[in-house]
Amino acid sequence: MAKGRSKRPKAVMVGLLVLALCGGGVLLLRFGPWSNRQRDLTPFTTTAERGILSGVITASGELQAQQRVNVSPRKQGVLGELLVDEGDLVEEGQVLAVMDQADLEDRLQERQALLRQAEANFLTKKEDFDRRSQLYASGVISADDFSDVRFEMLARQAGLTAARERLEQLEQESREQRIRAPFAGTITARYTEPGSFVTPTTAASATAGATSASIVELSQGLEVSARVPESDIGRIVTGQNAEIRVDAFPDERFSARVSEIAPRAEKEDNVTSFEVKLNFVNPPKKLLIGMTADINFQTGRSAPKLLVPTVAIVTEEGKPGVLLVDDNQKPRFQPVELGNSSGDQTAILDGLESGTRVFIDLPPWADRRD
């Protein structure tokens, strides 16, 4: 009997222990680190705060010629001589190439001979006309005879004019066989070799598609072409200073100024941007056409604005916004009106208050949004 009574308290103790463990597990699941109340949002959120946008706008771009043309002949034909090579400096009007003139010289000599014959025929009839004029004035010949002589003289004069015009046309064609530089610059590409068949391209063509028919590419000057996002273009003005870094010389910085802002935006992959051109201040000769560049536009300090990291900006149904933290610590879309951007920071003009927490990355427990 004594042994039976000693077992009951032990069973009761085991049961209480089991209940305590179960209750603790429930409390741990409810209030432990796995509960919504205890989730750490620090790595996934930030706070919208008032601040000043950085005085620098960054953009990427490329070095290109200020003026560039693909030089081609006025008429199609075979290239006879090519007198320049890549890298050569040329003057305006300098002969770059000569087309194969084939029988052009023979035709020139033939038309020169025809012109001399026409001149001789005209002089003969002119002398006859002058003599007949005196006879007509003296009443020796009739008006009909004088009219016939006058008509023949005028016909020979018209023939002389036509022969002279035909020779001038052929001489102009001969001059066009010598391809000249339209402006001073550098030969930056050579597209063909003597003996190749080349054709005219559009006037002052600089398109890649024209290279197959062109002889050489002529370039002058050096500038930077940058792509600036729509959100930043309002802070860019003509004459603004900028700093250029090229991949070929990563430790050096080159000064430039904004020379032109495109009046029309371009869209690519749903990103709207404007082309901005910059001129170097005393560009070194080591900078070459085609080099990639990073551009820092100096914009100065802005007035204090409500700022969020640019990575916090999302789009839903075509509207920009941010993801707020809801009661379940999950993202909730909030549309906002965007202001200027400095690259890593973007101003919010409306739709958000200072101190509001926004997601910069989705936490593991959040539903993935489209």
mmCIF file of N, CA, C and O in Angstrom, residues 57-102:
data_model
loop_
_atom_site.group_PDB
_atom_site.id
_atom_site.type_symbol
_atom_site.label_atom_id
_atom_site.label_comp_id
_atom_site.label_asym_id
_atom_site.label_seq_id
_atom_site.Cartn_x
_atom_site.Cartn_y
_atom_site.Cartn_z
ATOM 1 N N ILE A 57 24.748 65.236 -59.614
ATOM 2 C CA ILE A 57 23.927 64.286 -60.372
ATOM 3 C C ILE A 57 24.874 63.457 -61.229
ATOM 4 O O ILE A 57 25.722 64.001 -61.936
ATOM 5 N N THR A 58 24.716 62.163 -61.152
ATOM 6 C CA THR A 58 25.608 61.276 -61.906
ATOM 7 C C THR A 58 24.893 60.729 -63.141
ATOM 8 O O THR A 58 23.678 60.527 -63.131
ATOM 9 N N ALA A 59 25.650 60.511 -64.194
ATOM 10 C CA ALA A 59 25.117 59.935 -65.427
ATOM 11 C C ALA A 59 26.261 59.247 -66.162
ATOM 12 O O ALA A 59 27.440 59.500 -65.886
ATOM 13 N N SER A 60 25.909 58.380 -67.068
ATOM 14 C CA SER A 60 26.910 57.705 -67.900
ATOM 15 C C SER A 60 26.818 58.247 -69.312
ATOM 16 O O SER A 60 25.785 58.767 -69.730
ATOM 17 N N GLY A 61 27.924 58.145 -70.043
ATOM 18 C CA GLY A 61 27.926 58.673 -71.392
ATOM 19 C C GLY A 61 29.079 58.146 -72.215
ATOM 20 O O GLY A 61 29.725 57.158 -71.862
ATOM 21 N N GLU A 62 29.332 58.830 -73.319
ATOM 22 C CA GLU A 62 30.358 58.394 -74.265
ATOM 23 C C GLU A 62 30.992 59.615 -74.916
ATOM 24 O O GLU A 62 30.317 60.625 -75.154
ATOM 25 N N LEU A 63 32.281 59.519 -75.203
ATOM 26 C CA LEU A 63 32.979 60.579 -75.913
ATOM 27 C C LEU A 63 32.706 60.435 -77.404
ATOM 28 O O LEU A 63 32.795 59.327 -77.953
ATOM 29 N N GLN A 64 32.349 61.542 -78.041
ATOM 30 C CA GLN A 64 32.067 61.508 -79.466
ATOM 31 C C GLN A 64 32.546 62.799 -80.128
ATOM 32 O O GLN A 64 32.866 63.782 -79.462
ATOM 33 N N ALA A 65 32.609 62.769 -81.453
ATOM 34 C CA ALA A 65 33.070 63.943 -82.198
ATOM 35 C C ALA A 65 31.994 65.015 -82.202
ATOM 36 O O ALA A 65 30.798 64.718 -82.268
ATOM 37 N N GLN A 66 32.425 66.298 -82.159
ATOM 38 C CA GLN A 66 31.476 67.392 -82.255
ATOM 39 C C GLN A 66 30.869 67.463 -83.652
ATOM 40 O O GLN A 66 29.707 67.815 -83.821
ATOM 41 N N GLN A 67 31.670 67.148 -84.647
ATOM 42 C CA GLN A 67 31.205 67.135 -86.032
ATOM 43 C C GLN A 67 31.792 65.914 -86.718
ATOM 44 O O GLN A 67 32.985 65.636 -86.580
ATOM 45 N N ARG A 68 30.960 65.191 -87.456
ATOM 46 C CA ARG A 68 31.422 63.949 -88.082
ATOM 47 C C ARG A 68 30.636 63.693 -89.358
ATOM 48 O O ARG A 68 29.412 63.879 -89.389
ATOM 49 N N VAL A 69 31.333 63.294 -90.401
ATOM 50 C CA VAL A 69 30.664 62.934 -91.655
ATOM 51 C C VAL A 69 31.330 61.698 -92.245
ATOM 52 O O VAL A 69 32.527 61.464 -92.040
ATOM 53 N N ASN A 70 30.555 60.931 -92.968
ATOM 54 C CA ASN A 70 31.083 59.842 -93.776
ATOM 55 C C ASN A 70 31.253 60.381 -95.191
ATOM 56 O O ASN A 70 30.287 60.747 -95.855
ATOM 57 N N VAL A 71 32.482 60.480 -95.635
ATOM 58 C CA VAL A 71 32.787 61.090 -96.929
ATOM 59 C C VAL A 71 32.572 60.069 -98.036
ATOM 60 O O VAL A 71 33.091 58.941 -97.969
ATOM 61 N N SER A 72 31.831 60.469 -99.063
ATOM 62 C CA SER A 72 31.558 59.574 -100.193
ATOM 63 C C SER A 72 31.551 60.384 -101.479
ATOM 64 O O SER A 72 31.480 61.613 -101.458
ATOM 65 N N PRO A 73 31.617 59.735 -102.656
ATOM 66 C CA PRO A 73 31.618 60.470 -103.926
ATOM 67 C C PRO A 73 30.231 60.987 -104.275
ATOM 68 O O PRO A 73 29.218 60.527 -103.737
ATOM 69 N N ARG A 74 30.191 61.953 -105.193
ATOM 70 C CA ARG A 74 28.904 62.468 -105.663
ATOM 71 C C ARG A 74 28.232 61.500 -106.636
ATOM 72 O O ARG A 74 27.011 61.467 -106.736
ATOM 73 N N LYS A 75 29.051 60.739 -107.348
ATOM 74 C CA LYS A 75 28.516 59.757 -108.284
ATOM 75 C C LYS A 75 29.190 58.418 -108.025
ATOM 76 O O LYS A 75 30.345 58.354 -107.624
ATOM 77 N N GLN A 76 28.437 57.361 -108.249
ATOM 78 C CA GLN A 76 28.995 56.030 -108.020
ATOM 79 C C GLN A 76 30.100 55.726 -109.001
ATOM 80 O O GLN A 76 30.146 56.255 -110.123
ATOM 81 N N GLY A 77 31.025 54.891 -108.543
ATOM 82 C CA GLY A 77 32.139 54.531 -109.411
ATOM 83 C C GLY A 77 33.195 53.761 -108.652
ATOM 84 O O GLY A 77 33.010 53.380 -107.494
ATOM 85 N N VAL A 78 34.317 53.531 -109.315
ATOM 86 C CA VAL A 78 35.428 52.783 -108.736
ATOM 87 C C VAL A 78 36.425 53.762 -108.125
ATOM 88 O O VAL A 78 36.773 54.772 -108.737
ATOM 89 N N LEU A 79 36.867 53.463 -106.899
ATOM 90 C CA LEU A 79 37.841 54.309 -106.226
ATOM 91 C C LEU A 79 39.215 54.084 -106.837
ATOM 92 O O LEU A 79 39.726 52.952 -106.859
ATOM 93 N N GLY A 80 39.829 55.166 -107.321
ATOM 94 C CA GLY A 80 41.138 55.047 -107.950
ATOM 95 C C GLY A 80 42.279 55.156 -106.952
ATOM 96 O O GLY A 80 43.159 54.295 -106.900
ATOM 97 N N GLU A 81 42.271 56.225 -106.129
ATOM 98 C CA GLU A 81 43.339 56.444 -105.159
ATOM 99 C C GLU A 81 42.740 56.858 -103.814
ATOM 100 O O GLU A 81 41.732 57.578 -103.783
ATOM 101 N N LEU A 82 43.373 56.406 -102.745
ATOM 102 C CA LEU A 82 43.016 56.843 -101.397
ATOM 103 C C LEU A 82 44.268 57.436 -100.779
ATOM 104 O O LEU A 82 45.261 56.735 -100.569
ATOM 105 N N LEU A 83 44.227 58.739 -100.498
ATOM 106 C CA LEU A 83 45.428 59.486 -100.152
ATOM 107 C C LEU A 83 45.613 59.694 -98.648
ATOM 108 O O LEU A 83 46.594 60.328 -98.242
ATOM 109 N N VAL A 84 44.687 59.201 -97.825
ATOM 110 C CA VAL A 84 44.793 59.397 -96.377
ATOM 111 C C VAL A 84 44.565 58.070 -95.663
ATOM 112 O O VAL A 84 44.054 57.102 -96.244
ATOM 113 N N ASP A 85 44.934 58.050 -94.382
ATOM 114 C CA ASP A 85 44.746 56.856 -93.564
ATOM 115 C C ASP A 85 44.195 57.293 -92.213
ATOM 116 O O ASP A 85 44.172 58.488 -91.876
ATOM 117 N N GLU A 86 43.762 56.323 -91.405
ATOM 118 C CA GLU A 86 43.209 56.630 -90.086
ATOM 119 C C GLU A 86 44.247 57.374 -89.237
ATOM 120 O O GLU A 86 45.421 57.012 -89.207
ATOM 121 N N GLY A 87 43.776 58.420 -88.564
ATOM 122 C CA GLY A 87 44.651 59.204 -87.706
ATOM 123 C C GLY A 87 45.262 60.410 -88.377
ATOM 124 O O GLY A 87 45.846 61.271 -87.699
ATOM 125 N N ASP A 88 45.141 60.531 -89.698
ATOM 126 C CA ASP A 88 45.720 61.674 -90.403
ATOM 127 C C ASP A 88 44.931 62.950 -90.114
ATOM 128 O O ASP A 88 43.685 62.939 -90.091
ATOM 129 N N LEU A 89 45.654 64.062 -89.924
ATOM 130 C CA LEU A 89 45.039 65.380 -89.799
ATOM 131 C C LEU A 89 44.949 65.994 -91.188
ATOM 132 O O LEU A 89 45.929 66.007 -91.940
ATOM 133 N N VAL A 90 43.784 66.513 -91.540
ATOM 134 C CA VAL A 90 43.571 67.072 -92.874
ATOM 135 C C VAL A 90 43.014 68.483 -92.754
ATOM 136 O O VAL A 90 42.374 68.833 -91.755
ATOM 137 N N GLU A 91 43.225 69.282 -93.786
ATOM 138 C CA GLU A 91 42.715 70.639 -93.860
ATOM 139 C C GLU A 91 41.454 70.684 -94.710
ATOM 140 O O GLU A 91 41.204 69.785 -95.526
ATOM 141 N N GLU A 92 40.664 71.730 -94.514
ATOM 142 C CA GLU A 92 39.467 71.897 -95.334
ATOM 143 C C GLU A 92 39.856 72.023 -96.806
ATOM 144 O O GLU A 92 40.759 72.781 -97.157
ATOM 145 N N GLY A 93 39.196 71.273 -97.665
ATOM 146 C CA GLY A 93 39.470 71.313 -99.093
ATOM 147 C C GLY A 93 40.571 70.382 -99.551
ATOM 148 O O GLY A 93 40.810 70.257 -100.760
ATOM 149 N N GLN A 94 41.248 69.712 -98.623
ATOM 150 C CA GLN A 94 42.332 68.804 -99.006
ATOM 151 C C GLN A 94 41.770 67.595 -99.744
ATOM 152 O O GLN A 94 40.712 67.061 -99.398
ATOM 153 N N VAL A 95 42.489 67.143 -100.774
ATOM 154 C CA VAL A 95 42.054 65.976 -101.538
ATOM 155 C C VAL A 95 42.282 64.715 -100.713
ATOM 156 O O VAL A 95 43.405 64.431 -100.275
ATOM 157 N N LEU A 96 41.211 63.957 -100.469
ATOM 158 C CA LEU A 96 41.281 62.726 -99.686
ATOM 159 C C LEU A 96 41.384 61.487 -100.573
ATOM 160 O O LEU A 96 42.036 60.522 -100.208
ATOM 161 N N ALA A 97 40.708 61.546 -101.716
ATOM 162 C CA ALA A 97 40.684 60.380 -102.603
ATOM 163 C C ALA A 97 40.385 60.843 -104.017
ATOM 164 O O ALA A 97 39.869 61.943 -104.242
ATOM 165 N N VAL A 98 40.702 59.989 -104.984
ATOM 166 C CA VAL A 98 40.445 60.286 -106.389
ATOM 167 C C VAL A 98 39.743 59.090 -107.003
ATOM 168 O O VAL A 98 40.208 57.947 -106.885
ATOM 169 N N MET A 99 38.621 59.350 -107.654
ATOM 170 C CA MET A 99 37.883 58.279 -108.317
ATOM 171 C C MET A 99 38.571 57.898 -109.625
ATOM 172 O O MET A 99 39.292 58.704 -110.240
ATOM 173 N N ASP A 100 38.364 56.657 -110.044
ATOM 174 C CA ASP A 100 38.912 56.179 -111.317
ATOM 175 C C ASP A 100 38.238 56.952 -112.456
ATOM 176 O O ASP A 100 37.018 56.884 -112.630
ATOM 177 N N GLN A 101 39.033 57.710 -113.226
ATOM 178 C CA GLN A 101 38.464 58.580 -114.254
ATOM 179 C C GLN A 101 38.214 57.865 -115.575
ATOM 180 O O GLN A 101 37.606 58.442 -116.482
ATOM 181 N N ALA A 102 38.710 56.642 -115.684
ATOM 182 C CA ALA A 102 38.448 55.824 -116.879
ATOM 183 C C ALA A 102 38.683 56.638 -118.150
ATOM 184 O O ALA A 102 39.792 57.097 -118.391
#
